[in-house]
Coordinates of C-alpha atoms and ligand atoms in Angstrom, one line a residue:
M22 CA -36.7 -51.4 11.9
T23 CA -35.1 -48.0 12.1
D24 CA -31.3 -47.5 11.7
I25 CA -29.5 -47.4 15.0
I26 CA -26.1 -46.1 14.2
K27 CA -25.7 -42.4 15.1
L28 CA -22.8 -40.0 14.9
L29 CA -21.7 -38.9 18.4
P30 CA -22.0 -35.2 19.2
E31 CA -18.6 -33.6 18.9
S32 CA -18.5 -32.8 22.6
V33 CA -18.8 -36.5 23.4
S34 CA -16.3 -37.6 20.8
N35 CA -13.8 -35.0 22.1
Q36 CA -14.3 -36.3 25.6
I37 CA -13.5 -39.8 24.4
A38 CA -10.5 -38.6 22.5
A39 CA -9.4 -36.7 25.5
G40 CA -9.2 -39.9 27.5
E41 CA -6.3 -41.0 25.3
V42 CA -4.3 -37.7 25.7
V43 CA -5.3 -36.5 29.1
Q44 CA -5.0 -39.1 31.8
R45 CA -4.0 -36.9 34.7
P46 CA -2.7 -33.4 35.4
A47 CA 0.8 -34.5 34.3
S48 CA -0.5 -35.1 30.8
V49 CA -1.7 -31.5 30.5
V50 CA 1.7 -30.3 31.8
K51 CA 3.4 -32.3 29.2
E52 CA 1.3 -31.1 26.3
L53 CA 1.4 -27.4 27.3
L54 CA 5.1 -27.4 27.9
E55 CA 5.6 -29.1 24.5
N56 CA 3.5 -26.5 22.8
A57 CA 5.6 -23.7 24.4
I58 CA 8.7 -25.3 23.1
D59 CA 7.3 -25.7 19.6
A60 CA 6.4 -22.0 19.8
G61 CA 10.1 -21.2 20.2
A62 CA 9.9 -19.9 23.8
E63 CA 13.0 -18.9 25.7
Y64 CA 11.3 -18.7 29.1
I65 CA 8.6 -21.1 30.2
R66 CA 6.8 -20.9 33.5
L67 CA 4.7 -23.7 34.9
Q68 CA 2.4 -23.0 37.9
L69 CA 0.4 -25.7 39.6
K70 CA -2.2 -25.7 42.4
D71 CA -3.1 -28.8 44.2
A72 CA -0.9 -31.0 42.1
G73 CA -2.6 -29.5 39.0
K74 CA -6.0 -30.7 40.0
T75 CA -7.2 -27.2 40.6
L76 CA -4.9 -25.2 38.3
I77 CA -2.2 -25.8 35.7
Q78 CA -0.9 -22.7 33.9
V79 CA 1.9 -22.5 31.4
A80 CA 3.1 -19.1 30.3
D81 CA 5.6 -18.7 27.4
D82 CA 7.3 -16.0 25.4
G83 CA 7.0 -17.8 22.2
C84 CA 5.5 -16.9 18.8
G85 CA 1.9 -16.5 20.0
M86 CA -1.2 -17.0 17.9
S87 CA -3.4 -14.9 15.7
E88 CA -7.0 -14.6 16.6
T89 CA -8.1 -17.1 14.0
D90 CA -5.3 -19.5 15.0
A91 CA -6.3 -19.2 18.6
R92 CA -9.9 -20.3 17.8
M93 CA -8.6 -23.0 15.4
S94 CA -6.2 -24.4 18.0
L95 CA -9.2 -25.7 19.9
E96 CA -10.4 -27.9 17.0
R97 CA -9.4 -31.5 16.9
H98 CA -6.8 -32.3 14.3
A99 CA -6.0 -28.6 14.1
T100 CA -2.2 -28.3 13.9
S101 CA 0.2 -25.8 12.4
K102 CA 2.9 -28.5 12.5
I103 CA 2.2 -30.9 9.6
T104 CA 0.3 -30.5 6.4
K105 CA 0.7 -33.8 4.6
A106 CA 1.1 -37.4 5.4
E107 CA 4.8 -37.5 4.4
D108 CA 5.5 -34.9 7.1
L109 CA 4.8 -37.6 9.6
F110 CA 8.1 -39.2 8.8
A111 CA 10.2 -36.1 9.4
I112 CA 8.8 -34.6 12.6
K113 CA 10.9 -32.0 14.2
T114 CA 8.3 -30.6 16.6
M115 CA 7.1 -32.1 19.9
G116 CA 3.5 -32.0 18.9
F117 CA 1.9 -32.8 15.6
R118 CA -1.4 -34.5 16.2
G119 CA -3.4 -31.4 16.8
E120 CA -5.3 -33.1 19.6
A121 CA -3.9 -31.7 22.8
L122 CA -5.7 -28.4 23.2
A123 CA -9.0 -29.8 21.9
S124 CA -8.8 -32.7 24.4
I125 CA -7.8 -30.5 27.3
A126 CA -10.6 -28.1 26.5
A127 CA -13.1 -30.9 26.5
V128 CA -12.4 -31.9 30.1
S129 CA -11.6 -28.7 31.9
Q130 CA -12.2 -25.0 32.2
M131 CA -9.5 -23.5 29.9
E132 CA -8.4 -20.1 29.1
I133 CA -6.1 -19.1 26.3
K134 CA -4.4 -15.8 26.2
T135 CA -2.1 -15.2 23.3
R136 CA -0.4 -12.4 21.4
R137 CA 2.0 -12.4 18.5
K138 CA 4.9 -9.9 18.5
E139 CA 3.5 -8.2 15.4
D140 CA 0.0 -7.6 16.9
E141 CA -0.9 -4.6 19.1
V142 CA -3.2 -6.6 21.4
G143 CA -3.8 -10.2 22.1
I144 CA -6.8 -12.3 22.6
K145 CA -8.4 -14.1 25.5
I146 CA -10.7 -17.1 25.0
Q147 CA -12.5 -18.9 27.8
V148 CA -13.7 -22.4 27.2
A149 CA -15.5 -24.8 29.5
G150 CA -16.1 -28.4 28.6
Y151 CA -15.4 -27.5 25.0
D152 CA -18.0 -24.6 24.8
I153 CA -16.5 -21.2 24.1
Q154 CA -17.7 -19.0 26.9
S155 CA -16.2 -15.7 25.9
Q156 CA -13.6 -14.1 23.7
Q157 CA -12.2 -10.6 24.1
P158 CA -9.0 -8.6 23.3
E159 CA -6.3 -8.8 25.9
V160 CA -3.4 -6.5 26.6
M161 CA -0.4 -8.7 27.3
P162 CA 3.2 -9.3 26.4
A163 CA 3.9 -11.4 23.3
G164 CA 3.6 -15.1 24.0
T165 CA 0.9 -17.4 25.2
V166 CA -0.6 -18.2 28.6
I167 CA -2.8 -21.2 28.9
T168 CA -4.7 -21.8 32.1
V169 CA -6.4 -25.1 32.8
K170 CA -8.7 -25.1 35.8
N171 CA -10.6 -28.0 37.5
L172 CA -9.5 -30.8 35.3
F173 CA -12.2 -33.4 34.8
F174 CA -14.8 -31.1 36.4
N175 CA -17.3 -32.5 34.0
I176 CA -16.3 -36.2 34.4
P177 CA -16.5 -36.9 38.1
A178 CA -15.5 -40.6 37.5
R179 CA -12.2 -39.5 36.1
R180 CA -11.6 -36.9 38.7
N181 CA -12.2 -39.5 41.5
F182 CA -9.7 -41.7 39.8
L183 CA -6.9 -39.3 40.4
K184 CA -4.3 -40.2 43.0
S185 CA -3.2 -38.2 46.0
D186 CA -1.7 -34.8 45.4
K187 CA 1.7 -36.2 46.3
V188 CA 1.5 -38.8 43.6
E189 CA 0.0 -36.5 41.0
L190 CA 2.6 -33.8 41.8
R191 CA 5.4 -36.4 41.3
H192 CA 4.0 -37.2 37.9
C193 CA 4.0 -33.5 37.0
I194 CA 7.5 -33.0 38.2
E195 CA 8.6 -36.0 36.1
E196 CA 7.1 -34.5 33.0
F197 CA 8.7 -31.2 33.7
Q198 CA 12.1 -32.8 34.3
R199 CA 11.9 -34.8 31.1
I200 CA 11.4 -31.7 29.1
A201 CA 13.7 -29.3 31.0
M202 CA 16.5 -31.8 30.5
V203 CA 16.2 -31.8 26.8
Y204 CA 16.2 -28.0 26.5
P205 CA 19.0 -26.8 28.8
D206 CA 19.2 -23.5 26.8
I207 CA 15.6 -22.6 27.7
R208 CA 14.9 -21.0 31.1
F209 CA 12.2 -22.8 33.1
S210 CA 10.4 -22.3 36.3
M211 CA 7.9 -24.4 38.2
T212 CA 5.9 -23.5 41.2
H213 CA 3.4 -25.6 43.2
N214 CA 1.0 -23.8 45.5
Q215 CA 3.1 -20.7 45.2
H216 CA 6.3 -22.5 46.3
T217 CA 9.2 -22.6 43.8
V218 CA 10.0 -26.2 42.9
F219 CA 12.5 -25.4 40.1
L220 CA 14.1 -22.3 38.8
L221 CA 16.4 -23.4 35.9
E222 CA 18.7 -20.9 34.2
P223 CA 19.9 -21.6 30.7
E224 CA 22.9 -23.9 31.1
T225 CA 25.0 -26.7 29.6
L226 CA 23.4 -30.1 29.6
K227 CA 25.5 -31.3 32.4
K228 CA 24.7 -28.3 34.6
R229 CA 21.0 -28.7 33.8
V230 CA 21.0 -32.3 34.9
V231 CA 22.8 -31.3 38.1
D232 CA 20.3 -28.4 38.7
I233 CA 17.5 -30.9 38.4
F234 CA 18.8 -33.9 40.3
G235 CA 21.0 -32.3 42.9
T236 CA 24.6 -31.2 43.3
S237 CA 25.7 -34.6 44.4
L238 CA 25.5 -35.7 40.8
A239 CA 28.0 -33.1 39.7
K240 CA 31.1 -35.2 40.5
N241 CA 29.3 -38.4 39.5
L242 CA 28.6 -37.9 35.8
I243 CA 30.7 -39.6 33.2
P244 CA 30.2 -38.1 29.7
L245 CA 29.2 -40.3 26.9
Q246 CA 29.7 -39.8 23.2
S247 CA 29.5 -42.1 20.2
D248 CA 28.6 -41.2 16.6
S249 CA 27.7 -43.5 13.7
D250 CA 25.4 -43.6 10.7
I251 CA 22.8 -45.4 12.6
V252 CA 22.7 -43.4 15.8
N253 CA 24.5 -40.6 17.6
I254 CA 24.7 -41.1 21.3
H255 CA 25.6 -38.5 23.8
G256 CA 24.8 -37.7 27.5
F257 CA 26.0 -39.0 30.8
V258 CA 26.1 -42.1 32.9
G259 CA 26.5 -42.0 36.7
K260 CA 29.6 -43.5 38.2
P261 CA 29.0 -47.1 39.4
E262 CA 29.2 -46.1 43.0
N263 CA 26.4 -43.7 42.5
A264 CA 24.0 -46.5 41.6
K265 CA 20.6 -46.3 43.2
K266 CA 18.0 -48.8 44.4
S267 CA 15.4 -47.1 42.3
R268 CA 15.3 -46.4 38.6
N269 CA 14.4 -42.7 39.1
E270 CA 17.5 -41.5 37.4
Q271 CA 17.3 -43.4 34.2
F272 CA 16.5 -41.4 31.1
F273 CA 16.5 -42.1 27.4
F274 CA 15.6 -39.5 24.9
A275 CA 15.2 -40.1 21.2
N276 CA 15.3 -37.1 18.9
K277 CA 14.6 -34.9 22.0
R278 CA 11.7 -36.9 23.2
F279 CA 11.7 -38.9 26.5
I280 CA 11.1 -42.5 25.6
R281 CA 10.8 -45.8 27.5
Q282 CA 12.9 -48.5 26.0
P283 CA 13.5 -51.6 28.2
Y284 CA 15.6 -53.1 25.5
F285 CA 18.1 -50.2 25.5
N286 CA 18.0 -50.1 29.3
H287 CA 19.2 -53.7 29.2
A288 CA 22.1 -52.7 27.1
V289 CA 23.2 -50.0 29.6
E290 CA 22.7 -52.1 32.7
T291 CA 24.6 -54.9 31.1
A292 CA 27.5 -52.6 30.4
F293 CA 27.6 -51.8 34.1
N294 CA 27.1 -55.4 35.1
E295 CA 30.0 -56.4 37.3
L296 CA 30.4 -52.9 38.8
I297 CA 27.1 -52.5 40.5
P298 CA 25.8 -54.7 43.3
D299 CA 22.6 -56.6 42.8
G300 CA 19.4 -54.6 43.2
H301 CA 21.1 -51.4 42.3
H302 CA 20.6 -49.4 39.1
P303 CA 23.0 -47.1 37.3
S304 CA 21.9 -43.5 36.7
Y305 CA 21.9 -42.4 33.1
F306 CA 20.8 -39.5 30.9
I307 CA 21.3 -40.7 27.4
F308 CA 20.3 -38.9 24.2
L309 CA 19.9 -40.8 21.0
E310 CA 19.7 -39.0 17.6
V311 CA 18.4 -41.2 14.8
P312 CA 17.3 -40.2 11.3
T313 CA 13.6 -39.2 11.7
E314 CA 12.6 -41.7 8.9
R315 CA 14.1 -44.6 10.9
V316 CA 11.9 -44.2 13.9
D317 CA 8.2 -44.2 14.4
I318 CA 7.0 -42.0 17.2
N319 CA 3.4 -42.3 16.1
I320 CA 2.5 -45.5 17.7
H321 CA 1.5 -44.3 21.1
P322 CA -0.7 -41.3 21.9
T323 CA 1.5 -40.1 24.7
K324 CA 4.5 -41.0 22.6
T325 CA 6.8 -42.5 25.1
E326 CA 6.9 -45.8 23.2
V327 CA 8.8 -45.6 20.0
N328 CA 9.6 -48.0 17.3
F329 CA 13.2 -48.0 16.1
Q330 CA 13.9 -49.8 12.9
D331 CA 17.5 -50.2 13.9
A332 CA 17.0 -51.3 17.5
R333 CA 19.1 -54.4 17.1
A334 CA 22.0 -52.4 15.7
I335 CA 21.7 -49.7 18.3
Y336 CA 21.9 -52.1 21.2
P337 CA 25.6 -53.1 20.9
L338 CA 26.5 -49.5 19.9
L339 CA 24.9 -48.3 23.1
M340 CA 26.5 -50.9 25.2
S341 CA 29.9 -50.3 23.9
A342 CA 29.5 -46.5 24.3
V343 CA 28.7 -46.9 27.9
K344 CA 31.5 -49.4 28.5
E345 CA 33.9 -47.1 26.8
A346 CA 32.8 -44.2 29.0
I347 CA 33.1 -46.2 32.2
G348 CA 36.5 -47.6 31.1
K349 CA 37.9 -44.1 30.4
F350 CA 36.8 -43.0 33.8
N351 CA 38.2 -46.1 35.4
L352 CA 41.6 -45.5 34.0
S353 CA 41.9 -42.0 35.3
P354 CA 44.5 -42.1 38.0
S355 CA 42.5 -40.2 40.6
I356 CA 40.1 -43.0 41.0
D357 CA 40.7 -46.0 43.2
F358 CA 37.8 -48.5 43.2
D359 CA 39.4 -50.4 46.0
V360 CA 38.9 -47.8 48.6
E361 CA 35.6 -46.2 49.6
Q362 CA 36.2 -42.7 48.5
S363 CA 34.1 -40.8 51.0
F364 CA 36.1 -42.3 53.8
Q365 CA 39.6 -41.7 52.5
I366 CA 41.9 -40.7 55.2
A367 CA 45.2 -38.9 55.0
P368 CA 48.1 -41.3 55.3
P369 CA 50.0 -40.9 58.5
K370 CA 52.9 -38.5 58.2
D371 CA 55.6 -40.6 59.7
L372 CA 55.0 -44.3 59.8
S373 CA 57.8 -44.9 62.3
Q374 CA 55.9 -43.0 64.9
I375 CA 52.9 -45.3 64.9
K376 CA 53.1 -47.6 67.9
S377 CA 51.5 -50.9 67.7
P378 CA 48.4 -50.8 69.9
E379 CA 48.1 -52.1 73.3
I380 CA 45.3 -54.6 73.6
S381 CA 43.2 -53.7 76.5
F382 CA 39.8 -55.1 76.0
N383 CA 38.4 -57.8 78.1
K384 CA 39.3 -61.0 76.4
D385 CA 37.0 -63.0 78.6
Y386 CA 34.1 -61.2 77.1
N387 CA 31.8 -63.4 75.1
P388 CA 28.9 -61.6 73.7
F389 CA 26.9 -64.8 73.5
E390 CA 27.2 -65.6 77.1
K391 CA 24.5 -64.1 79.3
Q392 CA 26.0 -61.4 81.4
Q393 CA 25.8 -61.7 85.1
N394 CA 27.2 -58.3 85.8
P395 CA 27.3 -56.4 82.5
Q396 CA 29.4 -53.6 83.8
T397 CA 32.5 -55.7 84.6
S398 CA 32.4 -57.4 81.3
I399 CA 32.2 -54.3 79.2
P400 CA 35.7 -53.7 78.0
Y401 CA 37.3 -50.4 78.4
S402 CA 40.7 -48.9 77.7
P403 CA 41.8 -46.2 80.1
N404 CA 44.3 -44.8 77.7
R405 CA 42.4 -44.6 74.5
I406 CA 44.3 -42.6 72.0
K407 CA 42.5 -39.6 70.5
H408 CA 43.3 -38.9 66.9
S409 CA 41.8 -36.5 64.5
G410 CA 42.7 -38.4 61.2
W411 CA 39.2 -39.5 60.8
G412 CA 35.9 -38.8 62.4
G413 CA 34.5 -42.2 62.6
L414 CA 35.5 -43.6 65.9
E415 CA 36.8 -41.0 68.1
L416 CA 35.1 -41.3 71.5
P417 CA 34.5 -38.2 73.5
E418 CA 34.4 -39.1 77.2
T419 CA 30.9 -39.3 78.6
E420 CA 29.5 -39.8 82.0
A421 CA 28.9 -43.4 81.2
D422 CA 32.5 -43.7 80.2
S423 CA 33.8 -42.5 83.5
V424 CA 31.6 -45.0 85.4
L425 CA 33.1 -47.7 83.2
K426 CA 36.5 -46.4 83.7
Q427 CA 36.2 -46.6 87.4
N428 CA 34.9 -50.1 87.0
Y429 CA 37.9 -50.9 84.8
D430 CA 40.3 -49.6 87.4
E431 CA 38.7 -51.8 90.0
T432 CA 38.7 -54.9 87.8
K433 CA 41.8 -54.6 85.7
S434 CA 44.1 -56.1 88.3
E435 CA 42.0 -59.2 88.3
T436 CA 41.0 -59.5 84.7
F437 CA 43.7 -58.1 82.5
P438 CA 47.1 -59.1 83.8
Q439 CA 46.6 -62.8 83.7
N440 CA 45.1 -62.6 80.2
R441 CA 47.5 -60.3 78.6
H442 CA 49.1 -61.8 75.6
E443 CA 50.7 -59.7 73.0
E444 CA 48.6 -61.1 70.2
G445 CA 47.5 -58.4 67.8
I446 CA 44.4 -57.3 66.0
F447 CA 44.6 -57.5 62.3
Q448 CA 42.4 -56.7 59.3
L449 CA 41.5 -59.4 56.9
S450 CA 40.5 -58.6 53.3
R451 CA 39.9 -55.0 54.3
T452 CA 36.6 -56.2 55.5
F453 CA 37.1 -58.0 58.9
I454 CA 38.8 -57.3 62.1
V455 CA 40.3 -60.5 63.5
T456 CA 41.5 -61.0 67.0
S457 CA 41.8 -63.7 69.6
V458 CA 39.4 -64.0 72.5
K459 CA 39.4 -66.6 75.2
S460 CA 36.8 -68.8 73.4
G461 CA 38.5 -68.7 70.1
M462 CA 39.1 -66.4 67.1
M463 CA 36.7 -63.5 66.9
I464 CA 36.0 -62.1 63.4
I465 CA 34.2 -58.7 63.4
H466 CA 32.6 -57.4 60.2
Q467 CA 33.8 -53.9 60.1
Q468 CA 30.8 -52.3 58.4
A469 CA 28.2 -54.2 60.4
A470 CA 30.0 -53.3 63.7
H471 CA 30.3 -49.7 62.8
E472 CA 26.7 -49.5 61.8
R473 CA 25.7 -50.8 65.2
I474 CA 28.0 -48.3 66.9
L475 CA 26.7 -45.4 64.9
Y476 CA 23.1 -46.5 65.2
E477 CA 23.1 -46.5 69.0
R478 CA 25.0 -43.3 69.1
F479 CA 22.4 -41.6 66.8
M480 CA 19.5 -43.1 68.7
K481 CA 20.9 -41.7 71.9
K482 CA 21.3 -38.3 70.4
L483 CA 17.8 -38.3 69.1
E484 CA 16.4 -39.4 72.4
M485 CA 18.3 -36.7 74.2
R486 CA 16.7 -34.2 71.8
K487 CA 19.6 -31.8 72.2
P488 CA 21.0 -30.3 69.0
G489 CA 24.7 -30.2 68.6
S490 CA 27.1 -30.2 65.7
Q491 CA 30.6 -29.6 64.7
Q492 CA 31.0 -26.3 62.8
Q493 CA 32.5 -26.8 59.4
L494 CA 35.4 -24.8 58.2
F495 CA 33.9 -24.4 54.8
P496 CA 30.1 -24.4 54.7
Q497 CA 28.9 -26.3 51.7
N498 CA 25.9 -25.7 49.4
V499 CA 23.9 -28.6 48.4
T500 CA 21.0 -28.7 45.9
L501 CA 18.7 -31.6 46.1
A502 CA 16.0 -33.0 43.9
P503 CA 12.7 -31.4 45.0
S504 CA 11.2 -34.5 46.6
D505 CA 14.4 -35.0 48.6
A506 CA 14.4 -31.4 49.6
G507 CA 10.9 -31.7 51.0
L508 CA 12.0 -34.8 52.9
L509 CA 15.0 -33.1 54.3
R510 CA 12.9 -30.2 55.5
S511 CA 10.5 -32.6 57.2
L512 CA 13.5 -34.1 59.1
S513 CA 15.1 -30.8 60.0
T514 CA 14.6 -31.1 63.8
E515 CA 15.9 -34.7 63.9
L516 CA 18.9 -33.8 61.7
R517 CA 19.8 -31.0 64.0
E518 CA 19.7 -33.5 66.9
V519 CA 22.1 -35.9 65.2
G520 CA 24.4 -33.0 64.6
F521 CA 23.6 -31.4 61.3
D522 CA 23.4 -27.6 61.0
I523 CA 21.4 -27.1 57.8
K524 CA 19.7 -24.1 56.5
N525 CA 17.3 -24.0 53.6
I526 CA 18.4 -21.0 51.6
A527 CA 16.5 -21.4 48.4
A528 CA 13.9 -23.7 46.9
N529 CA 15.9 -26.9 47.0
T530 CA 19.2 -25.5 48.1
F531 CA 20.6 -25.9 51.6
I532 CA 23.7 -24.6 53.2
I533 CA 25.5 -27.0 55.5
N534 CA 27.2 -25.2 58.3
G535 CA 27.8 -28.1 60.7
L536 CA 28.1 -31.8 60.5
P537 CA 27.7 -34.6 63.0
E538 CA 31.0 -35.3 64.7
D539 CA 31.1 -38.8 63.2
M540 CA 31.5 -37.3 59.8
T541 CA 34.6 -35.9 58.3
E542 CA 34.8 -32.7 56.3
K543 CA 36.4 -34.7 53.6
E544 CA 33.1 -36.3 52.7
D545 CA 30.9 -34.8 50.1
V546 CA 27.9 -33.9 52.1
G547 CA 25.7 -33.7 49.0
V548 CA 26.5 -37.3 48.1
F549 CA 26.0 -38.4 51.7
L550 CA 22.6 -36.7 52.0
D551 CA 21.5 -38.1 48.7
K552 CA 22.3 -41.7 49.8
M553 CA 21.0 -41.2 53.3
L554 CA 17.7 -39.9 52.0
D555 CA 17.5 -42.8 49.6
S556 CA 17.9 -45.3 52.5
Y557 CA 15.5 -43.3 54.6
K558 CA 12.8 -43.6 51.8
Q559 CA 13.4 -47.3 51.5
N560 CA 13.2 -47.8 55.3
Q561 CA 10.0 -45.8 55.2
Q562 CA 8.5 -48.2 52.6
L563 CA 9.8 -51.4 53.9
L564 CA 10.0 -51.1 57.6
K565 CA 7.5 -48.4 58.5
N566 CA 9.4 -47.5 61.6
D567 CA 9.1 -44.2 63.3
K568 CA 11.1 -41.2 62.1
T569 CA 13.8 -41.5 64.7
I570 CA 14.6 -45.1 64.1
N571 CA 14.5 -44.6 60.3
L572 CA 16.8 -41.7 60.5
A573 CA 19.3 -43.4 62.8
L574 CA 19.3 -46.5 60.5
A575 CA 19.8 -44.4 57.4
M576 CA 22.6 -42.3 59.0
A577 CA 24.3 -45.4 60.4
K578 CA 24.1 -47.3 57.2
N579 CA 25.6 -44.5 55.0
M580 CA 28.2 -43.3 57.5
A581 CA 29.5 -46.7 58.4
I582 CA 32.9 -47.6 57.0
K583 CA 32.5 -49.9 54.1
P584 CA 34.4 -53.1 53.1
G585 CA 37.5 -52.1 51.2
R586 CA 38.5 -49.5 53.7
L587 CA 41.9 -50.1 55.2
L588 CA 41.9 -49.7 58.9
L589 CA 44.6 -48.5 61.2
A590 CA 45.4 -50.5 64.2
E591 CA 44.0 -47.8 66.5
E592 CA 40.8 -47.6 64.5
M593 CA 40.3 -51.4 64.8
K594 CA 40.8 -51.1 68.5
N595 CA 38.3 -48.3 68.7
I596 CA 35.7 -50.3 66.8
I597 CA 36.1 -53.2 69.1
E598 CA 35.8 -51.0 72.2
S599 CA 32.9 -49.0 71.0
L600 CA 31.1 -52.1 69.8
F601 CA 31.3 -53.8 73.1
A602 CA 30.0 -50.7 74.8
C603 CA 26.8 -51.0 72.7
Q604 CA 23.6 -52.4 74.1
V605 CA 23.4 -55.1 71.4
P606 CA 27.0 -55.5 70.2
E607 CA 26.4 -58.8 68.5
R608 CA 23.9 -57.6 65.9
A609 CA 23.9 -54.9 63.3
P610 CA 20.7 -52.8 63.2
S611 CA 19.6 -54.9 60.3
G612 CA 19.7 -57.9 62.5
K613 CA 22.7 -59.5 60.8
P614 CA 25.6 -60.6 63.1
T615 CA 28.4 -58.1 63.6
L616 CA 30.9 -60.9 64.7
V617 CA 31.5 -64.6 64.8
I618 CA 33.7 -66.5 67.1
I619 CA 35.4 -69.6 65.8
K620 CA 36.3 -72.1 68.5
P621 CA 39.7 -73.8 68.6
E622 CA 37.9 -77.1 68.3
E623 CA 36.4 -76.0 65.0
I624 CA 39.7 -75.0 63.7
L625 CA 41.2 -78.3 64.8
E626 CA 38.5 -80.1 62.8
K627 CA 40.0 -78.6 59.7
F628 CA 43.3 -80.2 60.4
K629 CA 41.9 -83.7 60.4
Ligands
LIG12 P1 -0.1 -29.9 18.1 O1 0.9 -29.4 19.1 O2 -0.1 -31.4 18.0 O3 -0.1 -29.2 16.8 P2 -2.1 -28.8 20.0 O4 -3.5 -29.1 20.2 O5 -1.2 -29.0 21.1 O6 -1.6 -29.6 18.7 O7 -2.0 -27.3 19.5 C1 -2.7 -26.9 18.3 C2 -2.0 -25.7 17.7 O8 -2.1 -24.6 18.5 C3 -0.5 -25.9 17.5 O9 -0.3 -26.6 16.3 C4 0.0 -24.5 17.5 O10 -0.2 -23.9 16.2 C5 -1.0 -23.8 18.4 N1 -0.4 -23.6 19.7 C6 -0.7 -24.3 20.8 N2 0.0 -23.9 21.9 C7 0.7 -22.8 21.5 C8 1.6 -21.9 22.1 N3 2.0 -22.0 23.4 N4 2.2 -20.9 21.4 C9 1.9 -20.8 20.1 N5 1.0 -21.6 19.4 C10 0.4 -22.6 20.1
LIG13 MG1 0.8 -29.8 21.1

């Protein structure tokens, strides 16, 4: 029998090796960006077409390569970064395996253009599926431009396996962000199909994080710093109230590499434990520096999984660093956790001038009784007090209102006088509005009720399709994460209809000239938009409603007053009135009840 074992041709073994390194366009993005960093570049430009499926190009102004090095760089295990085994334990560069370019060349049509500063002209090499097609001199500025076209053109199975452009682009953006965050002193740009996605000037780390993730983060980052022999920790954690339902803003870096480390994530989330509601996750951007010989970055070809020899010792250090940072921030006098910040209102100037409110809603109204004549049972106060202290519940008079008012005038003599007691409305635990109705004690959930009110108001505006907003005294600039910016652009008509006046002035930057009248200028629009888009995305995934409903839901949810907010008597009265003017006053848009009525009999039970 003849021998059957053969050596694979190099092209095949390169394709197999490529499978480890190059899984999708984002892998190419990562390797090329890392090479540019290792080359000492100060300005790195990434261009993509069709989420990188058609074209990925990285241009840098780094050290460049000689002609021989350019040819060599395509060989597997060709690297300028390590020479001996021991070097593996003191790696300071991003790459070191010498596999990336060879692997990419094996599965794409690649072009390398490169010139060192000291050389007169550069060189251009074209490769397709690992075969060198051409090589010629190239007049170009110092640096390197690597162009990767038609990834997996020679492996249709892999190409078919790629996800939609949207998904692949998201992966590319993630890789870009993970690198741009670590090198805030390098200028980066990223374009997709000729549109600028990022343009990042050299900056401090904090500003870089904000440039990438949106201006709403600026006020929400708490600095972190802790040094010891085992590990130096620095970076930022997001304030607890900035917690997100997704984990998109959680980043660990070890010795300047993005890593995944569920064990350390646990340490951070535990530190936040009590401060964040279930199902939410803190944002963090944490950089760990550990002695290179105490960490093994070699175990995974894409190097996001890392072995720390001192993981157990790092865990408590990390947790206490985070706790300490939150604690410091917590002690600062400007912060009051009890009160929802975005809805702070100025205290009344003269307390003695505030009159206790007149109760003028229909106490016979029971939302659970079927209405015979809905108009007469909708409560209305003819002398509602307009006040400008907050924007939440001021009610401009509408046509429907005047009809109701008429109705009130006709019915008030029958309904109100006999029922009028001087019992009040009061707030319980800064969460509920309590008042007495004929059938018992009515307890309204302030947030649920306000969500219902706002939801119907926004739905109405969206159905009218008439733009209208309140001009802002000071237009605000807001920069969003690229995916959020895209979403915002796609909602621009609807946002106009609910009252925003928003202009897209640069890639991901918007200027806000006007706000819906239900929003106060005191709110940080960036934070609001961020949370609102977050809810919108969730609604999109979970509920699959149409755009209008999703937007009205997201707006109502994020604009509604939250538990913890102290309400003035007038505000409570307005909530009650507006709630009972709704089509479905008894349910929040989520379906949860907005109010309960406890019957006197039920209360009597308690006294037995
Ligand atoms: P590694 O980065 O692991 O060394 P690569 O295959 O990514 O392996 O690159 C091979 C070699 O090509 C590098 O070691 C480096 O010398 C050279 N090289 C790659 N990209 C660049 C670049 N943008 N500028 C200068 N040299 C580069
Ligand atoms: Mg490399």
